[in-house]
């Protein structure tokens, strides 16, 4: 009789990043966000008694802010696993110095890699559409740096950019910037498998079943709603130098046993 492989003995996880790692737009009934990192932590905790978890991510953060505000804190925790996803917000800015972005990402990896057993980097997903096409060169330059750093420092890379399912607009929220709950679930599955755990969903990256596209009136109504609720406020923040994360604390700032400090049973509750 074939037995399942023994899960890796990882006892702690620290997540570093921006809104993608904070969990937007995987909204919970109380108005807070869950997201892939919470789902991953819940799975890991279910197989490891005393598992500890911290999530330092804050929406809107640029790679320089992540380095200044999160990297040293994460390194000091000496967790078994650290996930680092950052730089994509920079690539979406009209004026983006990719040399500086690459340098800061390199600095972050060089400081985090020695502090943990396994550093996990990602090639972030991109929603199919004109925004992706406009910024694709910058994104792929960022991902090339991710690959180079992973090879140099022995980090793992989760390739979400190459997953057909995660480019599907149906897995993105109406703001067109953040994944839905199912999108976050698929990301958690991807990281879970990359860490060596047995798959729970072997088809997480497979293309979604085809459906009839929405008609012209529905598409135009969605465009108007997107522009009014998300695009114009985003432009306003850019023009005034503000960020959606200004003044917000880290989601889960201390490395504590899962289930404490406000952590929810994310995997059981909305898997």
PDB file of C-alpha atoms in Angstrom:
ATOM      1  CA  UNK A   1       0.000   0.000   0.000  1.00  0.00           C
ATOM      2  CA  UNK A   2       1.415   3.383  -1.016  1.00  0.00           C
ATOM      3  CA  UNK A   3       1.714   5.947   1.767  1.00  0.00           C
ATOM      4  CA  UNK A   4       1.780   9.718   1.502  1.00  0.00           C
ATOM      5  CA  UNK A   5       5.208  11.315   1.870  1.00  0.00           C
ATOM      6  CA  UNK A   6       6.002  12.871   5.240  1.00  0.00           C
ATOM      7  CA  UNK A   7       5.396  16.640   5.153  1.00  0.00           C
ATOM      8  CA  UNK A   8       8.525  18.779   5.589  1.00  0.00           C
ATOM      9  CA  UNK A   9       9.179  19.643   9.263  1.00  0.00           C
ATOM     10  CA  UNK A  10       8.720  23.389   8.881  1.00  0.00           C
ATOM     11  CA  UNK A  11       7.690  24.922  12.206  1.00  0.00           C
ATOM     12  CA  UNK A  12       7.342  28.618  11.359  1.00  0.00           C
ATOM     13  CA  UNK A  13       6.483  31.002   8.519  1.00  0.00           C
ATOM     14  CA  UNK A  14       7.046  34.731   8.033  1.00  0.00           C
ATOM     15  CA  UNK A  15       5.427  36.498   5.064  1.00  0.00           C
ATOM     16  CA  UNK A  16       6.917  39.752   3.727  1.00  0.00           C
ATOM     17  CA  UNK A  17       5.402  42.006   1.078  1.00  0.00           C
ATOM     18  CA  UNK A  18       2.536  44.234  -0.030  1.00  0.00           C
ATOM     19  CA  UNK A  19      -1.220  43.862  -0.684  1.00  0.00           C
ATOM     20  CA  UNK A  20      -0.733  40.568  -2.520  1.00  0.00           C
ATOM     21  CA  UNK A  21       0.643  38.973   0.654  1.00  0.00           C
ATOM     22  CA  UNK A  22      -1.679  40.900   2.974  1.00  0.00           C
ATOM     23  CA  UNK A  23      -4.527  39.123   1.189  1.00  0.00           C
ATOM     24  CA  UNK A  24      -6.522  41.714  -0.738  1.00  0.00           C
ATOM     25  CA  UNK A  25      -9.208  41.068  -2.082  1.00  0.00           C
ATOM     26  CA  UNK A  26      -9.968  37.832  -0.197  1.00  0.00           C
ATOM     27  CA  UNK A  27     -12.504  39.551   2.027  1.00  0.00           C
ATOM     28  CA  UNK A  28     -13.779  37.973   5.253  1.00  0.00           C
ATOM     29  CA  UNK A  29     -17.230  38.704   6.763  1.00  0.00           C
ATOM     30  CA  UNK A  30     -15.737  41.059   9.368  1.00  0.00           C
ATOM     31  CA  UNK A  31     -14.182  43.249   6.657  1.00  0.00           C
ATOM     32  CA  UNK A  32     -10.613  42.017   7.091  1.00  0.00           C
ATOM     33  CA  UNK A  33      -8.608  40.095   4.514  1.00  0.00           C
ATOM     34  CA  UNK A  34      -7.478  36.487   4.521  1.00  0.00           C
ATOM     35  CA  UNK A  35      -5.275  35.696   1.491  1.00  0.00           C
ATOM     36  CA  UNK A  36      -2.895  32.988   0.361  1.00  0.00           C
ATOM     37  CA  UNK A  37      -0.382  33.417   3.217  1.00  0.00           C
ATOM     38  CA  UNK A  38      -3.068  32.843   5.859  1.00  0.00           C
ATOM     39  CA  UNK A  39      -4.353  29.799   3.972  1.00  0.00           C
ATOM     40  CA  UNK A  40      -0.817  28.426   3.679  1.00  0.00           C
ATOM     41  CA  UNK A  41      -0.132  29.015   7.386  1.00  0.00           C
ATOM     42  CA  UNK A  42      -3.335  27.218   8.353  1.00  0.00           C
ATOM     43  CA  UNK A  43      -2.368  24.197   6.269  1.00  0.00           C
ATOM     44  CA  UNK A  44       1.134  24.100   7.701  1.00  0.00           C
ATOM     45  CA  UNK A  45      -0.197  24.502  11.245  1.00  0.00           C
ATOM     46  CA  UNK A  46      -2.614  21.603  10.748  1.00  0.00           C
ATOM     47  CA  UNK A  47       0.325  19.248  10.202  1.00  0.00           C
ATOM     48  CA  UNK A  48       2.750  20.768  12.742  1.00  0.00           C
ATOM     49  CA  UNK A  49       1.770  21.292  16.400  1.00  0.00           C
ATOM     50  CA  UNK A  50       2.962  24.633  17.749  1.00  0.00           C
ATOM     51  CA  UNK A  51       3.426  26.107  14.281  1.00  0.00           C
ATOM     52  CA  UNK A  52       4.182  29.848  14.390  1.00  0.00           C
ATOM     53  CA  UNK A  53       3.215  32.499  11.843  1.00  0.00           C
ATOM     54  CA  UNK A  54       3.848  36.193  11.202  1.00  0.00           C
ATOM     55  CA  UNK A  55       2.658  38.332   8.300  1.00  0.00           C
ATOM     56  CA  UNK A  56       4.414  41.698   7.985  1.00  0.00           C
ATOM     57  CA  UNK A  57       2.796  42.661   4.672  1.00  0.00           C
ATOM     58  CA  UNK A  58       1.073  46.023   4.208  1.00  0.00           C
ATOM     59  CA  UNK A  59      -0.848  47.102   1.122  1.00  0.00           C
ATOM     60  CA  UNK A  60       0.696  49.651  -1.233  1.00  0.00           C
ATOM     61  CA  UNK A  61       4.295  49.153  -0.129  1.00  0.00           C
ATOM     62  CA  UNK A  62       7.106  49.704  -2.623  1.00  0.00           C
ATOM     63  CA  UNK A  63      10.206  47.531  -2.523  1.00  0.00           C
ATOM     64  CA  UNK A  64      12.191  50.242  -0.707  1.00  0.00           C
ATOM     65  CA  UNK A  65       9.564  50.410   2.033  1.00  0.00           C
ATOM     66  CA  UNK A  66       9.528  46.623   2.313  1.00  0.00           C
ATOM     67  CA  UNK A  67      13.301  46.630   2.775  1.00  0.00           C
ATOM     68  CA  UNK A  68      13.206  49.466   5.320  1.00  0.00           C
ATOM     69  CA  UNK A  69      10.184  48.326   7.331  1.00  0.00           C
ATOM     70  CA  UNK A  70       9.930  44.554   7.053  1.00  0.00           C
ATOM     71  CA  UNK A  71      13.141  42.790   6.054  1.00  0.00           C
ATOM     72  CA  UNK A  72      15.174  43.242   9.240  1.00  0.00           C
ATOM     73  CA  UNK A  73      12.143  42.374  11.382  1.00  0.00           C
ATOM     74  CA  UNK A  74      11.607  39.210   9.388  1.00  0.00           C
ATOM     75  CA  UNK A  75      15.282  38.234   9.493  1.00  0.00           C
ATOM     76  CA  UNK A  76      15.375  38.642  13.278  1.00  0.00           C
ATOM     77  CA  UNK A  77      12.574  36.090  13.658  1.00  0.00           C
ATOM     78  CA  UNK A  78      14.776  33.282  12.252  1.00  0.00           C
ATOM     79  CA  UNK A  79      11.770  31.436  10.854  1.00  0.00           C
ATOM     80  CA  UNK A  80      12.003  28.147   8.994  1.00  0.00           C
ATOM     81  CA  UNK A  81      10.277  29.651   5.930  1.00  0.00           C
ATOM     82  CA  UNK A  82      10.208  33.265   4.739  1.00  0.00           C
ATOM     83  CA  UNK A  83       8.212  34.362   1.699  1.00  0.00           C
ATOM     84  CA  UNK A  84       9.213  37.573  -0.066  1.00  0.00           C
ATOM     85  CA  UNK A  85       7.094  39.153  -2.793  1.00  0.00           C
ATOM     86  CA  UNK A  86       7.806  42.767  -3.685  1.00  0.00           C
ATOM     87  CA  UNK A  87       8.647  45.175  -6.463  1.00  0.00           C
ATOM     88  CA  UNK A  88       5.510  44.815  -8.541  1.00  0.00           C
ATOM     89  CA  UNK A  89       4.004  48.043  -7.171  1.00  0.00           C
ATOM     90  CA  UNK A  90       7.160  49.808  -8.339  1.00  0.00           C
ATOM     91  CA  UNK A  91       6.801  48.473 -11.889  1.00  0.00           C
ATOM     92  CA  UNK A  92       3.304  49.977 -12.109  1.00  0.00           C
ATOM     93  CA  UNK A  93       4.511  53.503 -11.353  1.00  0.00           C
ATOM     94  CA  UNK A  94       4.920  55.828 -14.359  1.00  0.00           C
ATOM     95  CA  UNK A  95       8.473  56.635 -13.301  1.00  0.00           C
ATOM     96  CA  UNK A  96      10.196  53.442 -12.253  1.00  0.00           C
ATOM     97  CA  UNK A  97      13.959  53.004 -11.880  1.00  0.00           C
ATOM     98  CA  UNK A  98      14.301  49.288 -12.537  1.00  0.00           C
ATOM     99  CA  UNK A  99      17.980  49.375 -11.616  1.00  0.00           C
ATOM    100  CA  UNK A 100      17.033  50.612  -8.151  1.00  0.00           C
ATOM    101  CA  UNK A 101      14.252  48.024  -7.862  1.00  0.00           C
ATOM    102  CA  UNK A 102      16.646  45.223  -8.751  1.00  0.00           C
ATOM    103  CA  UNK A 103      19.198  46.508  -6.269  1.00  0.00           C
ATOM    104  CA  UNK A 104      16.697  46.716  -3.424  1.00  0.00           C
ATOM    105  CA  UNK A 105      15.325  43.257  -4.168  1.00  0.00           C
ATOM    106  CA  UNK A 106      18.880  41.941  -4.130  1.00  0.00           C
ATOM    107  CA  UNK A 107      19.462  43.607  -0.768  1.00  0.00           C
ATOM    108  CA  UNK A 108      16.314  42.040   0.645  1.00  0.00           C
ATOM    109  CA  UNK A 109      17.264  38.551  -0.512  1.00  0.00           C
ATOM    110  CA  UNK A 110      20.830  38.879   0.767  1.00  0.00           C
ATOM    111  CA  UNK A 111      19.530  39.819   4.218  1.00  0.00           C
ATOM    112  CA  UNK A 112      16.744  37.243   4.410  1.00  0.00           C
ATOM    113  CA  UNK A 113      18.348  34.147   2.881  1.00  0.00           C
ATOM    114  CA  UNK A 114      20.869  33.539   5.712  1.00  0.00           C
ATOM    115  CA  UNK A 115      18.160  34.005   8.375  1.00  0.00           C
ATOM    116  CA  UNK A 116      15.865  31.135   7.400  1.00  0.00           C
ATOM    117  CA  UNK A 117      15.920  27.515   6.328  1.00  0.00           C
ATOM    118  CA  UNK A 118      14.007  28.223   3.124  1.00  0.00           C
ATOM    119  CA  UNK A 119      13.420  31.521   1.343  1.00  0.00           C
ATOM    120  CA  UNK A 120      10.500  31.525  -1.100  1.00  0.00           C
ATOM    121  CA  UNK A 121      10.352  34.058  -3.948  1.00  0.00           C
ATOM    122  CA  UNK A 122       7.651  34.438  -6.590  1.00  0.00           C
ATOM    123  CA  UNK A 123       7.057  35.383 -10.172  1.00  0.00           C
ATOM    124  CA  UNK A 124       3.823  37.246  -9.476  1.00  0.00           C
ATOM    125  CA  UNK A 125       0.634  36.584 -11.472  1.00  0.00           C
ATOM    126  CA  UNK A 126      -0.602  39.050 -14.064  1.00  0.00           C
ATOM    127  CA  UNK A 127      -4.195  39.608 -15.142  1.00  0.00           C
ATOM    128  CA  UNK A 128      -4.653  39.253 -18.893  1.00  0.00           C
ATOM    129  CA  UNK A 129      -5.422  42.601 -20.456  1.00  0.00           C
ATOM    130  CA  UNK A 130      -3.938  45.949 -21.525  1.00  0.00           C
ATOM    131  CA  UNK A 131      -2.329  46.739 -18.152  1.00  0.00           C
ATOM    132  CA  UNK A 132      -0.313  43.528 -18.250  1.00  0.00           C
ATOM    133  CA  UNK A 133       0.795  44.190 -21.821  1.00  0.00           C
ATOM    134  CA  UNK A 134       1.839  47.741 -20.994  1.00  0.00           C
ATOM    135  CA  UNK A 135       3.985  46.761 -18.016  1.00  0.00           C
ATOM    136  CA  UNK A 136       5.075  43.287 -19.139  1.00  0.00           C
ATOM    137  CA  UNK A 137       8.705  44.303 -19.969  1.00  0.00           C
ATOM    138  CA  UNK A 138       9.244  45.712 -16.476  1.00  0.00           C
ATOM    139  CA  UNK A 139       7.579  42.723 -14.834  1.00  0.00           C
ATOM    140  CA  UNK A 140       9.682  40.245 -16.776  1.00  0.00           C
ATOM    141  CA  UNK A 141      12.829  42.200 -15.910  1.00  0.00           C
ATOM    142  CA  UNK A 142      11.824  41.916 -12.244  1.00  0.00           C
ATOM    143  CA  UNK A 143      11.176  38.185 -12.596  1.00  0.00           C
ATOM    144  CA  UNK A 144      14.529  37.625 -14.294  1.00  0.00           C
ATOM    145  CA  UNK A 145      16.138  39.151 -11.205  1.00  0.00           C
ATOM    146  CA  UNK A 146      14.042  36.858  -8.992  1.00  0.00           C
ATOM    147  CA  UNK A 147      15.316  33.820 -10.903  1.00  0.00           C
ATOM    148  CA  UNK A 148      18.933  34.980 -10.696  1.00  0.00           C
ATOM    149  CA  UNK A 149      18.744  35.657  -6.965  1.00  0.00           C
ATOM    150  CA  UNK A 150      17.071  32.321  -6.282  1.00  0.00           C
ATOM    151  CA  UNK A 151      19.797  30.456  -8.142  1.00  0.00           C
ATOM    152  CA  UNK A 152      22.520  32.356  -6.281  1.00  0.00           C
ATOM    153  CA  UNK A 153      21.054  32.035  -2.783  1.00  0.00           C
ATOM    154  CA  UNK A 154      19.301  28.658  -2.965  1.00  0.00           C
ATOM    155  CA  UNK A 155      15.797  30.112  -2.724  1.00  0.00           C
ATOM    156  CA  UNK A 156      12.661  28.527  -4.123  1.00  0.00           C
ATOM    157  CA  UNK A 157      10.706  30.259  -6.902  1.00  0.00           C
ATOM    158  CA  UNK A 158       6.938  29.852  -7.286  1.00  0.00           C
ATOM    159  CA  UNK A 159       6.039  30.613 -10.899  1.00  0.00           C
ATOM    160  CA  UNK A 160       2.586  32.201 -10.756  1.00  0.00           C
ATOM    161  CA  UNK A 161       3.241  34.333 -13.838  1.00  0.00           C
ATOM    162  CA  UNK A 162       3.397  31.191 -15.979  1.00  0.00           C
ATOM    163  CA  UNK A 163       0.166  29.686 -14.589  1.00  0.00           C
ATOM    164  CA  UNK A 164      -2.662  29.994 -17.151  1.00  0.00           C
ATOM    165  CA  UNK A 165      -5.381  29.975 -14.498  1.00  0.00           C
ATOM    166  CA  UNK A 166      -4.002  33.005 -12.658  1.00  0.00           C
ATOM    167  CA  UNK A 167      -4.055  35.162 -15.781  1.00  0.00           C
ATOM    168  CA  UNK A 168      -7.796  34.588 -16.172  1.00  0.00           C
ATOM    169  CA  UNK A 169      -9.767  37.792 -15.365  1.00  0.00           C
ATOM    170  CA  UNK A 170     -12.367  35.660 -13.569  1.00  0.00           C
ATOM    171  CA  UNK A 171      -9.845  35.039 -10.774  1.00  0.00           C
ATOM    172  CA  UNK A 172      -9.317  38.772 -10.239  1.00  0.00           C
ATOM    173  CA  UNK A 173     -11.432  41.146  -8.179  1.00  0.00           C
ATOM    174  CA  UNK A 174     -13.319  44.070  -9.690  1.00  0.00           C
ATOM    175  CA  UNK A 175     -10.361  46.349  -8.871  1.00  0.00           C
ATOM    176  CA  UNK A 176      -8.338  44.350 -11.462  1.00  0.00           C
ATOM    177  CA  UNK A 177      -5.299  44.450  -9.177  1.00  0.00           C
ATOM    178  CA  UNK A 178      -5.983  41.705  -6.628  1.00  0.00           C
ATOM    179  CA  UNK A 179      -6.956  38.051  -6.768  1.00  0.00           C
ATOM    180  CA  UNK A 180     -10.289  36.650  -5.630  1.00  0.00           C
ATOM    181  CA  UNK A 181     -10.573  34.116  -2.807  1.00  0.00           C
ATOM    182  CA  UNK A 182     -10.168  31.268  -5.309  1.00  0.00           C
ATOM    183  CA  UNK A 183      -7.124  32.959  -6.783  1.00  0.00           C
ATOM    184  CA  UNK A 184      -5.516  33.209  -3.349  1.00  0.00           C
ATOM    185  CA  UNK A 185      -6.361  29.561  -2.683  1.00  0.00           C
ATOM    186  CA  UNK A 186      -4.502  28.578  -5.836  1.00  0.00           C
ATOM    187  CA  UNK A 187      -1.470  30.632  -4.825  1.00  0.00           C
ATOM    188  CA  UNK A 188      -1.440  28.915  -1.423  1.00  0.00           C
ATOM    189  CA  UNK A 189      -1.551  25.559  -3.194  1.00  0.00           C
ATOM    190  CA  UNK A 190       1.354  26.555  -5.429  1.00  0.00           C
ATOM    191  CA  UNK A 191       3.536  27.559  -2.472  1.00  0.00           C
ATOM    192  CA  UNK A 192       2.449  24.480  -0.512  1.00  0.00           C
ATOM    193  CA  UNK A 193       3.591  22.179  -3.307  1.00  0.00           C
ATOM    194  CA  UNK A 194       6.816  24.123  -3.892  1.00  0.00           C
ATOM    195  CA  UNK A 195       7.708  23.608  -0.225  1.00  0.00           C
ATOM    196  CA  UNK A 196       7.399  19.860  -0.745  1.00  0.00           C
ATOM    197  CA  UNK A 197       3.990  19.135   0.754  1.00  0.00           C
ATOM    198  CA  UNK A 198       1.737  16.581  -0.999  1.00  0.00           C
ATOM    199  CA  UNK A 199      -0.665  18.238  -3.480  1.00  0.00           C
ATOM    200  CA  UNK A 200      -4.239  18.943  -2.512  1.00  0.00           C
ATOM    201  CA  UNK A 201      -5.073  20.392  -5.946  1.00  0.00           C
ATOM    202  CA  UNK A 202      -2.988  19.088  -8.825  1.00  0.00           C
ATOM    203  CA  UNK A 203      -4.857  21.315 -11.292  1.00  0.00           C
ATOM    204  CA  UNK A 204      -4.370  24.682  -9.594  1.00  0.00           C
ATOM    205  CA  UNK A 205      -2.636  26.175 -12.641  1.00  0.00           C
ATOM    206  CA  UNK A 206      -4.803  24.592 -15.341  1.00  0.00           C
ATOM    207  CA  UNK A 207      -6.885  26.971 -17.480  1.00  0.00           C
ATOM    208  CA  UNK A 208     -10.395  27.558 -16.194  1.00  0.00           C
ATOM    209  CA  UNK A 209     -13.338  26.109 -18.169  1.00  0.00           C
ATOM    210  CA  UNK A 210     -14.477  28.337 -21.012  1.00  0.00           C
ATOM    211  CA  UNK A 211     -17.589  30.437 -20.471  1.00  0.00           C
ATOM    212  CA  UNK A 212     -19.440  32.884 -22.672  1.00  0.00           C
ATOM    213  CA  UNK A 213     -17.889  36.370 -22.357  1.00  0.00           C
ATOM    214  CA  UNK A 214     -20.086  39.144 -20.928  1.00  0.00           C
ATOM    215  CA  UNK A 215     -21.913  41.299 -23.424  1.00  0.00           C
ATOM    216  CA  UNK A 216     -20.939  44.832 -24.419  1.00  0.00           C
ATOM    217  CA  UNK A 217     -23.277  46.607 -21.922  1.00  0.00           C
ATOM    218  CA  UNK A 218     -21.954  44.519 -19.018  1.00  0.00           C
ATOM    219  CA  UNK A 219     -18.336  45.194 -20.008  1.00  0.00           C
ATOM    220  CA  UNK A 220     -18.900  48.938 -20.277  1.00  0.00           C
ATOM    221  CA  UNK A 221     -20.721  49.043 -16.924  1.00  0.00           C
ATOM    222  CA  UNK A 222     -17.795  47.171 -15.351  1.00  0.00           C
ATOM    223  CA  UNK A 223     -15.333  49.626 -16.907  1.00  0.00           C
ATOM    224  CA  UNK A 224     -17.241  52.622 -15.514  1.00  0.00           C
ATOM    225  CA  UNK A 225     -17.429  51.057 -12.059  1.00  0.00           C
ATOM    226  CA  UNK A 226     -13.721  50.203 -12.123  1.00  0.00           C
ATOM    227  CA  UNK A 227     -12.747  53.739 -13.163  1.00  0.00           C
ATOM    228  CA  UNK A 228     -14.942  55.427 -10.545  1.00  0.00           C
ATOM    229  CA  UNK A 229     -14.206  53.160  -7.571  1.00  0.00           C
ATOM    230  CA  UNK A 230     -10.593  52.165  -8.159  1.00  0.00           C
ATOM    231  CA  UNK A 231      -8.742  53.839 -11.035  1.00  0.00           C
ATOM    232  CA  UNK A 232      -9.469  57.486 -10.168  1.00  0.00           C
ATOM    233  CA  UNK A 233      -8.649  57.066  -6.443  1.00  0.00           C
ATOM    234  CA  UNK A 234      -5.439  55.227  -7.422  1.00  0.00           C
ATOM    235  CA  UNK A 235      -4.434  58.100  -9.720  1.00  0.00           C
ATOM    236  CA  UNK A 236      -5.254  60.577  -6.964  1.00  0.00           C
ATOM    237  CA  UNK A 237      -2.952  58.805  -4.526  1.00  0.00           C
ATOM    238  CA  UNK A 238      -0.155  58.777  -7.088  1.00  0.00           C
ATOM    239  CA  UNK A 239      -0.517  62.512  -7.733  1.00  0.00           C
ATOM    240  CA  UNK A 240      -0.471  63.368  -4.027  1.00  0.00           C
ATOM    241  CA  UNK A 241       2.255  60.906  -3.009  1.00  0.00           C
ATOM    242  CA  UNK A 242      -0.067  58.913  -0.771  1.00  0.00           C
ATOM    243  CA  UNK A 243      -0.435  55.141  -0.457  1.00  0.00           C
ATOM    244  CA  UNK A 244      -3.355  52.914   0.497  1.00  0.00           C
ATOM    245  CA  UNK A 245      -1.147  51.485   3.239  1.00  0.00           C
ATOM    246  CA  UNK A 246      -0.182  54.768   4.896  1.00  0.00           C
ATOM    247  CA  UNK A 247      -0.546  54.426   8.658  1.00  0.00           C
ATOM    248  CA  UNK A 248      -1.583  50.775   8.577  1.00  0.00           C
ATOM    249  CA  UNK A 249       0.215  48.287  10.851  1.00  0.00           C
ATOM    250  CA  UNK A 250       1.553  44.917   9.754  1.00  0.00           C
ATOM    251  CA  UNK A 251      -1.153  42.305   9.457  1.00  0.00           C
ATOM    252  CA  UNK A 252       0.364  39.930  12.036  1.00  0.00           C
ATOM    253  CA  UNK A 253       3.532  41.570  13.409  1.00  0.00           C
ATOM    254  CA  UNK A 254       4.726  38.904  15.865  1.00  0.00           C
ATOM    255  CA  UNK A 255       5.844  35.335  15.212  1.00  0.00           C
ATOM    256  CA  UNK A 256       3.309  33.562  17.405  1.00  0.00           C
ATOM    257  CA  UNK A 257       1.578  30.166  17.387  1.00  0.00           C
ATOM    258  CA  UNK A 258      -1.076  30.003  14.705  1.00  0.00           C
ATOM    259  CA  UNK A 259      -4.505  30.679  16.173  1.00  0.00           C
ATOM    260  CA  UNK A 260      -3.322  33.502  18.443  1.00  0.00           C
ATOM    261  CA  UNK A 261      -2.971  37.257  17.917  1.00  0.00           C
ATOM    262  CA  UNK A 262      -6.140  37.401  15.855  1.00  0.00           C
ATOM    263  CA  UNK A 263      -5.273  34.620  13.413  1.00  0.00           C
ATOM    264  CA  UNK A 264      -8.312  32.897  11.942  1.00  0.00           C
ATOM    265  CA  UNK A 265      -8.912  29.329  10.996  1.00  0.00           C
ATOM    266  CA  UNK A 266      -8.484  30.425   7.390  1.00  0.00           C
ATOM    267  CA  UNK A 267      -8.095  27.040   5.758  1.00  0.00           C
ATOM    268  CA  UNK A 268     -11.037  25.462   7.553  1.00  0.00           C
ATOM    269  CA  UNK A 269     -13.250  28.526   7.285  1.00  0.00           C
ATOM    270  CA  UNK A 270     -13.083  29.425   3.585  1.00  0.00           C
ATOM    271  CA  UNK A 271     -10.934  26.891   1.767  1.00  0.00           C
TER     272      UNK A 271
END
